[in-house]
PDB file of C-alpha atoms in Angstrom:
ATOM      1  CA  MET A   1      62.717  11.506  14.599  1.00 65.00           C
ATOM      2  CA  ILE A   2      59.584  11.430  12.508  1.00 69.00           C
ATOM      3  CA  THR A   3      59.871  13.804   9.583  1.00 66.00           C
ATOM      4  CA  SER A   4      56.493  13.012   7.955  1.00 69.00           C
ATOM      5  CA  TYR A   5      53.368  11.941   9.717  1.00 66.00           C
ATOM      6  CA  PRO A   6      50.488  10.051   8.028  1.00 67.00           C
ATOM      7  CA  ASN A   7      47.576  12.260   6.929  1.00 63.00           C
ATOM      8  CA  THR A   8      44.231  11.802   8.619  1.00 61.00           C
ATOM      9  CA  THR A   9      42.100   9.702   6.210  1.00 57.00           C
ATOM     10  CA  LEU A  10      38.700   7.977   6.046  1.00 53.00           C
ATOM     11  CA  ALA A  11      38.231   4.567   4.471  1.00 52.00           C
ATOM     12  CA  THR A  12      34.931   3.150   3.350  1.00 49.00           C
ATOM     13  CA  GLN A  13      34.144  -0.511   2.989  1.00 49.00           C
ATOM     14  CA  GLY A  14      35.550  -1.994  -0.223  1.00 48.00           C
ATOM     15  CA  GLU A  15      38.151   0.812  -0.602  1.00 51.00           C
ATOM     16  CA  GLU A  16      41.890   0.317  -0.094  1.00 55.00           C
ATOM     17  CA  LYS A  17      43.784   2.932   1.939  1.00 59.00           C
ATOM     18  CA  LYS A  18      47.543   3.355   2.598  1.00 64.00           C
ATOM     19  CA  MET A  19      49.165   5.554   5.251  1.00 68.00           C
ATOM     20  CA  SER A  20      52.884   6.284   5.291  1.00 71.00           C
ATOM     21  CA  CYS A  21      55.218   7.539   7.943  1.00 73.00           C
ATOM     22  CA  THR A  22      58.800   8.799   7.293  1.00 79.00           C
ATOM     23  CA  ALA A  23      61.442   8.696  10.014  1.00 76.00           C
ATOM     24  CA  HIS A  24      65.053   9.972  10.126  1.00 76.00           C
ATOM     25  CA  GLY A  25      67.837   9.004  12.527  1.00 75.00           C
ATOM     26  CA  GLU A  26      70.504   6.485  13.375  1.00 74.00           C
ATOM     27  CA  LYS A  27      70.026   2.912  11.969  1.00 75.00           C
ATOM     28  CA  PRO A  28      68.260   0.725  12.782  1.00 75.00           C
ATOM     29  CA  ILE A  29      65.090   2.741  12.827  1.00 75.00           C
ATOM     30  CA  MET A  30      61.909   1.088  14.185  1.00 74.00           C
ATOM     31  CA  VAL A  31      58.437   2.493  13.384  1.00 72.00           C
ATOM     32  CA  ARG A  32      55.539   1.291  15.545  1.00 71.00           C
ATOM     33  CA  TRP A  33      51.873   1.687  14.444  1.00 69.00           C
ATOM     34  CA  GLU A  34      49.060   1.914  17.055  1.00 70.00           C
ATOM     35  CA  LYS A  35      45.283   1.804  16.860  1.00 66.00           C
ATOM     36  CA  GLU A  36      43.281   3.068  19.836  1.00 63.00           C
ATOM     37  CA  GLU A  37      46.407   2.857  21.997  1.00 69.00           C
ATOM     38  CA  ARG A  38      47.013  -0.767  20.951  1.00 70.00           C
ATOM     39  CA  ILE A  39      50.126  -1.701  19.030  1.00 70.00           C
ATOM     40  CA  ILE A  40      49.451  -3.175  15.542  1.00 66.00           C
ATOM     41  CA  ASN A  41      51.450  -6.336  15.146  1.00 65.00           C
ATOM     42  CA  PRO A  42      51.637  -7.249  11.429  1.00 61.00           C
ATOM     43  CA  GLU A  43      52.215 -10.935  12.314  1.00 60.00           C
ATOM     44  CA  THR A  44      48.908 -11.252  14.127  1.00 55.00           C
ATOM     45  CA  SER A  45      46.681  -8.574  12.528  1.00 55.00           C
ATOM     46  CA  ARG A  46      44.865  -8.013   9.256  1.00 54.00           C
ATOM     47  CA  TYR A  47      47.100  -5.014   8.423  1.00 62.00           C
ATOM     48  CA  VAL A  48      50.224  -5.077   6.312  1.00 60.00           C
ATOM     49  CA  VAL A  49      53.245  -3.006   7.297  1.00 64.00           C
ATOM     50  CA  SER A  50      55.980  -2.518   4.644  1.00 64.00           C
ATOM     51  CA  VAL A  51      59.289  -0.758   5.286  1.00 71.00           C
ATOM     52  CA  LYS A  52      61.529   0.859   2.653  1.00 69.00           C
ATOM     53  CA  GLU A  53      64.847   2.623   3.203  1.00 72.00           C
ATOM     54  CA  VAL A  54      65.451   5.815   1.146  1.00 71.00           C
ATOM     55  CA  GLY A  55      68.871   7.292   1.909  1.00 72.00           C
ATOM     56  CA  ASP A  56      69.151   7.910   5.585  1.00 72.00           C
ATOM     57  CA  GLU A  57      65.333   7.728   6.062  1.00 75.00           C
ATOM     58  CA  VAL A  58      62.907   4.907   6.558  1.00 73.00           C
ATOM     59  CA  ILE A  59      59.367   4.917   5.089  1.00 70.00           C
ATOM     60  CA  SER A  60      56.851   2.674   6.837  1.00 66.00           C
ATOM     61  CA  THR A  61      53.481   2.015   5.066  1.00 65.00           C
ATOM     62  CA  LEU A  62      50.357   0.525   6.655  1.00 58.00           C
ATOM     63  CA  GLN A  63      47.757  -1.192   4.530  1.00 57.00           C
ATOM     64  CA  PRO A  64      45.128  -4.008   4.739  1.00 77.00           C
ATOM     65  CA  PRO A  65      45.780  -7.505   3.233  1.00 61.00           C
ATOM     66  CA  ASP A  66      45.072  -8.151  -0.422  1.00 74.00           C
ATOM     67  CA  PRO A  67      41.644  -9.547  -1.389  1.00 86.00           C
ATOM     68  CA  PRO A  68      41.353 -12.588  -3.670  1.00 91.00           C
ATOM     69  CA  GLU A  69      41.276 -12.172  -7.480  1.00 93.00           C
ATOM     70  CA  VAL A  70      38.123 -13.944  -8.757  1.00 95.00           C
ATOM     71  CA  GLU A  71      37.297 -15.020 -12.283  1.00 95.00           C
ATOM     72  CA  ILE A  72      34.634 -17.027 -14.218  1.00 95.00           C
ATOM     73  CA  ARG A  73      35.195 -20.744 -14.696  1.00 95.00           C
ATOM     74  CA  GLU A  74      31.804 -21.782 -16.219  1.00 95.00           C
ATOM     75  CA  VAL A  75      28.374 -20.299 -16.722  1.00 95.00           C
ATOM     76  CA  LYS A  76      25.134 -22.285 -17.145  1.00 93.00           C
ATOM     77  CA  ASP A  77      21.440 -21.458 -16.955  1.00 91.00           C
ATOM     78  CA  ARG A  78      21.147 -21.771 -13.166  1.00 91.00           C
ATOM     79  CA  THR A  79      24.768 -21.972 -11.925  1.00 94.00           C
ATOM     80  CA  ILE A  80      27.970 -19.950 -12.085  1.00 96.00           C
ATOM     81  CA  ALA A  81      31.322 -21.650 -11.412  1.00 96.00           C
ATOM     82  CA  LEU A  82      34.164 -19.485 -10.040  1.00 96.00           C
ATOM     83  CA  ARG A  83      37.857 -19.825  -9.419  1.00 95.00           C
ATOM     84  CA  TRP A  84      40.169 -17.415  -7.530  1.00 95.00           C
ATOM     85  CA  THR A  85      43.706 -16.694  -6.572  1.00 92.00           C
ATOM     86  CA  MET A  86      44.708 -15.359  -3.208  1.00 86.00           C
ATOM     87  CA  GLY A  87      46.959 -12.350  -2.656  1.00 79.00           C
ATOM     88  CA  PHE A  88      48.996 -11.497   0.422  1.00 74.00           C
ATOM     89  CA  ASP A  89      47.359 -13.006   3.548  1.00 74.00           C
ATOM     90  CA  GLY A  90      48.135 -10.136   5.894  1.00 65.00           C
ATOM     91  CA  ASN A  91      50.704 -12.246   7.780  1.00 64.00           C
ATOM     92  CA  SER A  92      47.912 -14.376   9.219  1.00 70.00           C
ATOM     93  CA  PRO A  93      46.748 -17.657   7.686  1.00 82.00           C
ATOM     94  CA  ILE A  94      43.533 -17.496   5.692  1.00 88.00           C
ATOM     95  CA  THR A  95      40.745 -19.282   7.544  1.00 89.00           C
ATOM     96  CA  GLY A  96      38.070 -19.124   4.848  1.00 92.00           C
ATOM     97  CA  PHE A  97      36.384 -17.160   2.049  1.00 94.00           C
ATOM     98  CA  ASP A  98      32.979 -15.493   1.803  1.00 94.00           C
ATOM     99  CA  ILE A  99      31.210 -15.282  -1.592  1.00 95.00           C
ATOM    100  CA  GLU A 100      28.428 -12.770  -2.235  1.00 96.00           C
ATOM    101  CA  SER A 101      26.056 -12.699  -5.276  1.00 95.00           C
ATOM    102  CA  LYS A 102      23.195 -10.402  -6.063  1.00 95.00           C
ATOM    103  CA  ASN A 103      20.912  -9.402  -8.937  1.00 93.00           C
ATOM    104  CA  LYS A 104      22.536  -6.575 -10.826  1.00 92.00           C
ATOM    105  CA  SER A 105      19.688  -4.172 -10.072  1.00 90.00           C
ATOM    106  CA  ALA A 106      19.673  -4.957  -6.326  1.00 92.00           C
ATOM    107  CA  SER A 107      21.889  -3.630  -3.515  1.00 92.00           C
ATOM    108  CA  TRP A 108      24.602  -5.656  -1.787  1.00 93.00           C
ATOM    109  CA  ASP A 109      22.404  -5.650   1.351  1.00 92.00           C
ATOM    110  CA  THR A 110      20.201  -8.281  -0.371  1.00 91.00           C
ATOM    111  CA  ALA A 111      23.126 -10.441  -1.534  1.00 93.00           C
ATOM    112  CA  GLN A 112      23.040 -14.213  -1.220  1.00 92.00           C
ATOM    113  CA  LYS A 113      26.043 -15.129   0.968  1.00 92.00           C
ATOM    114  CA  THR A 114      28.078 -18.373   0.977  1.00 92.00           C
ATOM    115  CA  LYS A 115      30.256 -18.147   4.099  1.00 92.00           C
ATOM    116  CA  ASP A 116      33.349 -19.898   5.304  1.00 92.00           C
ATOM    117  CA  VAL A 117      34.444 -21.605   2.063  1.00 93.00           C
ATOM    118  CA  SER A 118      37.460 -23.763   2.936  1.00 93.00           C
ATOM    119  CA  PRO A 119      40.822 -21.999   2.603  1.00 92.00           C
ATOM    120  CA  GLN A 120      42.039 -25.187   0.852  1.00 92.00           C
ATOM    121  CA  LEU A 121      39.731 -24.493  -2.069  1.00 93.00           C
ATOM    122  CA  ASN A 122      40.209 -22.117  -4.979  1.00 94.00           C
ATOM    123  CA  GLN A 123      36.951 -22.716  -6.795  1.00 95.00           C
ATOM    124  CA  ALA A 124      33.230 -22.965  -5.995  1.00 95.00           C
ATOM    125  CA  THR A 125      29.845 -22.985  -7.759  1.00 95.00           C
ATOM    126  CA  ILE A 126      26.908 -20.671  -7.040  1.00 94.00           C
ATOM    127  CA  ILE A 127      23.592 -22.506  -7.496  1.00 92.00           C
ATOM    128  CA  ASP A 128      19.831 -21.788  -7.581  1.00 91.00           C
ATOM    129  CA  LEU A 129      20.143 -18.872  -9.975  1.00 91.00           C
ATOM    130  CA  HIS A 130      17.636 -17.785 -12.610  1.00 89.00           C
ATOM    131  CA  PRO A 131      18.175 -18.239 -16.345  1.00 87.00           C
ATOM    132  CA  SER A 132      18.897 -15.242 -18.482  1.00 87.00           C
ATOM    133  CA  SER A 133      19.566 -13.077 -15.430  1.00 91.00           C
ATOM    134  CA  THR A 134      22.494 -10.762 -14.697  1.00 95.00           C
ATOM    135  CA  TYR A 135      24.340 -11.045 -11.398  1.00 96.00           C
ATOM    136  CA  ASN A 136      27.147  -9.274  -9.563  1.00 97.00           C
ATOM    137  CA  ILE A 137      29.609 -11.441  -7.646  1.00 97.00           C
ATOM    138  CA  ARG A 138      32.447 -10.585  -5.247  1.00 96.00           C
ATOM    139  CA  MET A 139      34.569 -12.325  -2.578  1.00 95.00           C
ATOM    140  CA  PHE A 140      36.258 -11.739   0.676  1.00 93.00           C
ATOM    141  CA  ALA A 141      39.186 -13.494   2.321  1.00 91.00           C
ATOM    142  CA  LYS A 142      39.178 -13.987   6.151  1.00 87.00           C
ATOM    143  CA  ASN A 143      41.800 -14.638   8.815  1.00 79.00           C
ATOM    144  CA  LEU A 144      41.648 -14.913  12.591  1.00 74.00           C
ATOM    145  CA  ILE A 145      41.538 -11.111  12.909  1.00 64.00           C
ATOM    146  CA  GLY A 146      39.006 -10.108  10.286  1.00 73.00           C
ATOM    147  CA  LYS A 147      37.902  -9.846   6.674  1.00 82.00           C
ATOM    148  CA  SER A 148      39.724  -8.390   3.652  1.00 85.00           C
ATOM    149  CA  GLU A 149      38.359  -5.737   1.407  1.00 85.00           C
ATOM    150  CA  ALA A 150      36.083  -6.839  -1.423  1.00 91.00           C
ATOM    151  CA  SER A 151      37.583  -8.593  -4.430  1.00 93.00           C
ATOM    152  CA  ASN A 152      37.143  -7.452  -8.028  1.00 94.00           C
ATOM    153  CA  GLU A 153      33.428  -7.476  -8.870  1.00 95.00           C
ATOM    154  CA  LEU A 154      32.138  -9.731 -11.668  1.00 96.00           C
ATOM    155  CA  THR A 155      29.065  -9.033 -13.733  1.00 96.00           C
ATOM    156  CA  ILE A 156      27.741 -12.260 -15.285  1.00 95.00           C
ATOM    157  CA  THR A 157      24.541 -13.179 -17.210  1.00 94.00           C
ATOM    158  CA  THR A 158      23.317 -16.815 -16.878  1.00 93.00           C
ATOM    159  CA  ASP A 159      22.457 -18.826 -19.972  1.00 91.00           C
ATOM    160  CA  GLU A 160      18.923 -19.191 -21.330  1.00 87.00           C
ATOM    161  CA  ALA A 161      17.032 -22.282 -20.298  1.00 85.00           C
ATOM    162  CA  ALA A 162      14.253 -24.260 -21.944  1.00 83.00           C
ATOM    163  CA  PRO A 163      10.805 -23.244 -20.590  1.00 83.00           C
ATOM    164  CA  ASP A 164      10.078 -25.118 -17.356  1.00 79.00           C
ATOM    165  CA  GLY A 165       6.242 -24.882 -17.564  1.00 83.00           C
ATOM    166  CA  PRO A 166       3.524 -25.390 -20.205  1.00 86.00           C
ATOM    167  CA  PRO A 167       1.499 -22.564 -21.759  1.00 87.00           C
ATOM    168  CA  GLN A 168      -1.557 -21.640 -19.732  1.00 86.00           C
ATOM    169  CA  ASP A 169      -5.275 -21.441 -20.505  1.00 90.00           C
ATOM    170  CA  VAL A 170      -5.236 -23.440 -23.747  1.00 93.00           C
ATOM    171  CA  GLN A 171      -8.732 -23.041 -25.295  1.00 94.00           C
ATOM    172  CA  LEU A 172     -10.345 -24.363 -28.479  1.00 94.00           C
ATOM    173  CA  GLU A 173     -13.137 -22.852 -30.590  1.00 95.00           C
ATOM    174  CA  ALA A 174     -14.649 -24.621 -33.570  1.00 94.00           C
ATOM    175  CA  LEU A 175     -14.871 -22.056 -36.400  1.00 95.00           C
ATOM    176  CA  SER A 176     -16.296 -24.237 -39.179  1.00 94.00           C
ATOM    177  CA  SER A 177     -16.606 -27.832 -40.289  1.00 93.00           C
ATOM    178  CA  GLN A 178     -12.879 -27.895 -41.082  1.00 94.00           C
ATOM    179  CA  SER A 179     -11.207 -25.404 -38.703  1.00 95.00           C
ATOM    180  CA  ILE A 180     -10.541 -24.870 -35.021  1.00 93.00           C
ATOM    181  CA  ARG A 181      -8.977 -21.840 -33.352  1.00 95.00           C
ATOM    182  CA  VAL A 182      -6.464 -22.562 -30.638  1.00 95.00           C
ATOM    183  CA  THR A 183      -5.805 -19.782 -28.031  1.00 93.00           C
ATOM    184  CA  TRP A 184      -3.337 -19.772 -25.121  1.00 90.00           C
ATOM    185  CA  ARG A 185      -1.766 -17.294 -22.732  1.00 81.00           C
ATOM    186  CA  ASN A 186       1.588 -15.892 -23.664  1.00 67.00           C
ATOM    187  CA  GLY A 187       4.712 -15.551 -21.548  1.00 63.00           C
ATOM    188  CA  ALA A 188       8.324 -14.473 -22.093  1.00 64.00           C
ATOM    189  CA  ILE A 189       8.742 -17.024 -24.901  1.00 75.00           C
ATOM    190  CA  ARG A 190      10.179 -16.854 -28.420  1.00 77.00           C
ATOM    191  CA  GLY A 191       7.911 -19.426 -30.001  1.00 88.00           C
ATOM    192  CA  TYR A 192       5.520 -22.376 -29.595  1.00 91.00           C
ATOM    193  CA  GLN A 193       4.909 -25.900 -30.921  1.00 92.00           C
ATOM    194  CA  VAL A 194       1.183 -26.699 -31.458  1.00 94.00           C
ATOM    195  CA  GLY A 195       0.327 -30.366 -31.807  1.00 93.00           C
ATOM    196  CA  TYR A 196      -3.034 -31.695 -32.951  1.00 93.00           C
ATOM    197  CA  ARG A 197      -4.543 -35.082 -33.748  1.00 93.00           C
ATOM    198  CA  GLU A 198      -7.867 -36.829 -34.081  1.00 91.00           C
ATOM    199  CA  TYR A 199      -8.940 -37.325 -30.505  1.00 85.00           C
ATOM    200  CA  SER A 200      -9.345 -40.805 -28.955  1.00 76.00           C
ATOM    201  CA  SER A 201      -9.480 -41.914 -25.359  1.00 68.00           C
ATOM    202  CA  GLY A 202      -6.481 -44.148 -25.922  1.00 67.00           C
ATOM    203  CA  GLY A 203      -4.499 -41.456 -27.657  1.00 61.00           C
ATOM    204  CA  ASN A 204      -3.551 -43.758 -30.537  1.00 70.00           C
ATOM    205  CA  TYR A 205      -3.108 -41.056 -33.195  1.00 82.00           C
ATOM    206  CA  GLN A 206       0.172 -39.248 -33.706  1.00 89.00           C
ATOM    207  CA  PHE A 207       0.278 -35.438 -33.297  1.00 92.00           C
ATOM    208  CA  SER A 208       0.840 -33.228 -36.275  1.00 93.00           C
ATOM    209  CA  VAL A 209       3.048 -30.277 -35.163  1.00 93.00           C
ATOM    210  CA  ILE A 210       2.982 -26.654 -36.292  1.00 94.00           C
ATOM    211  CA  SER A 211       5.648 -24.129 -35.193  1.00 91.00           C
ATOM    212  CA  VAL A 212       4.412 -20.665 -34.220  1.00 90.00           C
ATOM    213  CA  GLU A 213       6.462 -17.521 -33.599  1.00 87.00           C
ATOM    214  CA  THR A 214       5.327 -15.396 -30.708  1.00 84.00           C
ATOM    215  CA  THR A 215       3.645 -12.084 -31.532  1.00 80.00           C
ATOM    216  CA  GLY A 216       4.362 -10.606 -28.099  1.00 74.00           C
ATOM    217  CA  ASP A 217       0.614 -10.197 -27.328  1.00 75.00           C
ATOM    218  CA  ASN A 218      -0.813 -11.294 -23.990  1.00 74.00           C
ATOM    219  CA  ALA A 219      -2.592 -14.135 -25.756  1.00 80.00           C
ATOM    220  CA  GLU A 220      -1.466 -16.161 -28.789  1.00 88.00           C
ATOM    221  CA  SER A 221      -3.741 -18.037 -31.255  1.00 91.00           C
ATOM    222  CA  LEU A 222      -3.578 -20.289 -34.297  1.00 93.00           C
ATOM    223  CA  VAL A 223      -6.323 -21.530 -36.667  1.00 95.00           C
ATOM    224  CA  LEU A 224      -6.055 -25.197 -37.662  1.00 95.00           C
ATOM    225  CA  ASP A 225      -7.404 -25.615 -41.175  1.00 94.00           C
ATOM    226  CA  ASN A 226      -8.223 -28.534 -43.529  1.00 93.00           C
ATOM    227  CA  LEU A 227      -9.568 -30.675 -40.723  1.00 94.00           C
ATOM    228  CA  LYS A 228     -12.184 -33.427 -41.080  1.00 92.00           C
ATOM    229  CA  LYS A 229     -15.826 -32.470 -40.782  1.00 93.00           C
ATOM    230  CA  PHE A 230     -17.655 -33.111 -37.510  1.00 93.00           C
ATOM    231  CA  THR A 231     -14.540 -34.767 -35.995  1.00 93.00           C
ATOM    232  CA  GLN A 232     -13.147 -34.418 -32.500  1.00 93.00           C
ATOM    233  CA  TYR A 233      -9.505 -33.211 -32.233  1.00 94.00           C
ATOM    234  CA  GLY A 234      -7.078 -33.085 -29.353  1.00 93.00           C
ATOM    235  CA  VAL A 235      -4.606 -30.203 -29.066  1.00 95.00           C
ATOM    236  CA  VAL A 236      -1.479 -29.509 -26.979  1.00 94.00           C
ATOM    237  CA  VAL A 237       0.812 -26.513 -26.896  1.00 94.00           C
ATOM    238  CA  GLN A 238       4.501 -26.327 -25.856  1.00 92.00           C
ATOM    239  CA  ALA A 239       6.634 -23.204 -25.365  1.00 89.00           C
ATOM    240  CA  SER A 240      10.057 -23.080 -26.963  1.00 86.00           C
ATOM    241  CA  ASN A 241      13.208 -20.941 -27.082  1.00 83.00           C
ATOM    242  CA  SER A 242      16.777 -21.248 -28.291  1.00 80.00           C
ATOM    243  CA  ALA A 243      17.582 -23.549 -25.381  1.00 82.00           C
ATOM    244  CA  GLY A 244      14.860 -26.124 -26.175  1.00 84.00           C
ATOM    245  CA  THR A 245      11.149 -26.977 -25.819  1.00 87.00           C
ATOM    246  CA  GLY A 246       9.278 -27.057 -22.513  1.00 88.00           C
ATOM    247  CA  PRO A 247       6.592 -29.457 -21.311  1.00 89.00           C
ATOM    248  CA  SER A 248       3.301 -29.593 -23.165  1.00 90.00           C
ATOM    249  CA  SER A 249      -0.016 -28.388 -21.901  1.00 91.00           C
ATOM    250  CA  THR A 250      -2.769 -30.812 -20.937  1.00 91.00           C
ATOM    251  CA  GLU A 251      -4.534 -32.085 -24.077  1.00 91.00           C
ATOM    252  CA  VAL A 252      -7.802 -30.335 -24.704  1.00 93.00           C
ATOM    253  CA  ALA A 253     -10.454 -31.432 -27.259  1.00 93.00           C
ATOM    254  CA  ALA A 254     -12.945 -29.767 -29.598  1.00 94.00           C
ATOM    255  CA  THR A 255     -15.162 -30.980 -32.430  1.00 94.00           C
ATOM    256  CA  THR A 256     -15.334 -29.333 -35.857  1.00 94.00           C
ATOM    257  CA  LEU A 257     -18.782 -28.154 -36.908  1.00 94.00           C
ATOM    258  CA  GLU A 258     -21.230 -29.914 -39.204  1.00 89.00           C
ATOM    259  CA  ASP A 259     -21.848 -28.431 -42.629  1.00 78.00           C
TER     260      ASP A 259
END
C-alpha cells in the first residue's frame, strides 16, 4: 500500500528534481514508476531509481543521472583546455559528451557547441576564442536514451594576446627643419613603439625606437625632434601590450623643412 505519493512538480532545463514514493506492506515491496503509461526501467533509461528501507516501509526515489563535473586545465589567449569527471551514468553507458561555450554577455541560445566528444575522453580544448574575453562553459553527458542536466558552469577569461595588426593611417607632417609629427589611429592598445631612420630605398639605416604610452584618444601622435635639416626620414609604428608587440605599419616617409 502506498502511504505517500510524489508531489506534482515541474522541472526546467538545467534543474535537478527528485520525486519520492513511500510504500508499506509485506516484504519484498516493489515500486514501479511510469511515464505516460510506459514503465520506467532504470537499466535502460536516463532516470535513476534508488530504494531505501525505513522500518517496515520502502522509499523509492526517482531522479535523472548525474552530469559531469568540469574544471579548467589550461587557459591561453585563444584556447581553453578542460577536464571533467563523470558521475553516475543513469544505468546506461555514456555515449558521448556535449560542450557548450558562449560569451558571458550572450544567451545560451548563441553558444558554440562541440557535440559527441568521445566517452573515452576526459579532457578537450575549446579553440578559436578571442583574447581578453570572458566565456561561460558547461557540459552534458549523453547515453542511448538522452542527455543529462547541465554540468557546473565555468566563467573563464582568456589571456591577453599581442596585437595582431599594425596601427592604421600613419601620417607624417614636417613641422620644422628638425622635427616631424607622426600621427596614427588608436585602438584598444596600451602603448606603441615608433621607429624612425634616415630614409633610403634600400633601407640600410637602422631604426631608432621610441616607446609611447597610449593617451586613449582616437588618434595618437608624437613629434620627432633633433632631426637633420632637409633630410628624408622613414617611420613605422607598432602597437604593444603586456603580451608583446604586434606587426609594424608600412614605412612612410617625410622630409624635414629647409631653414
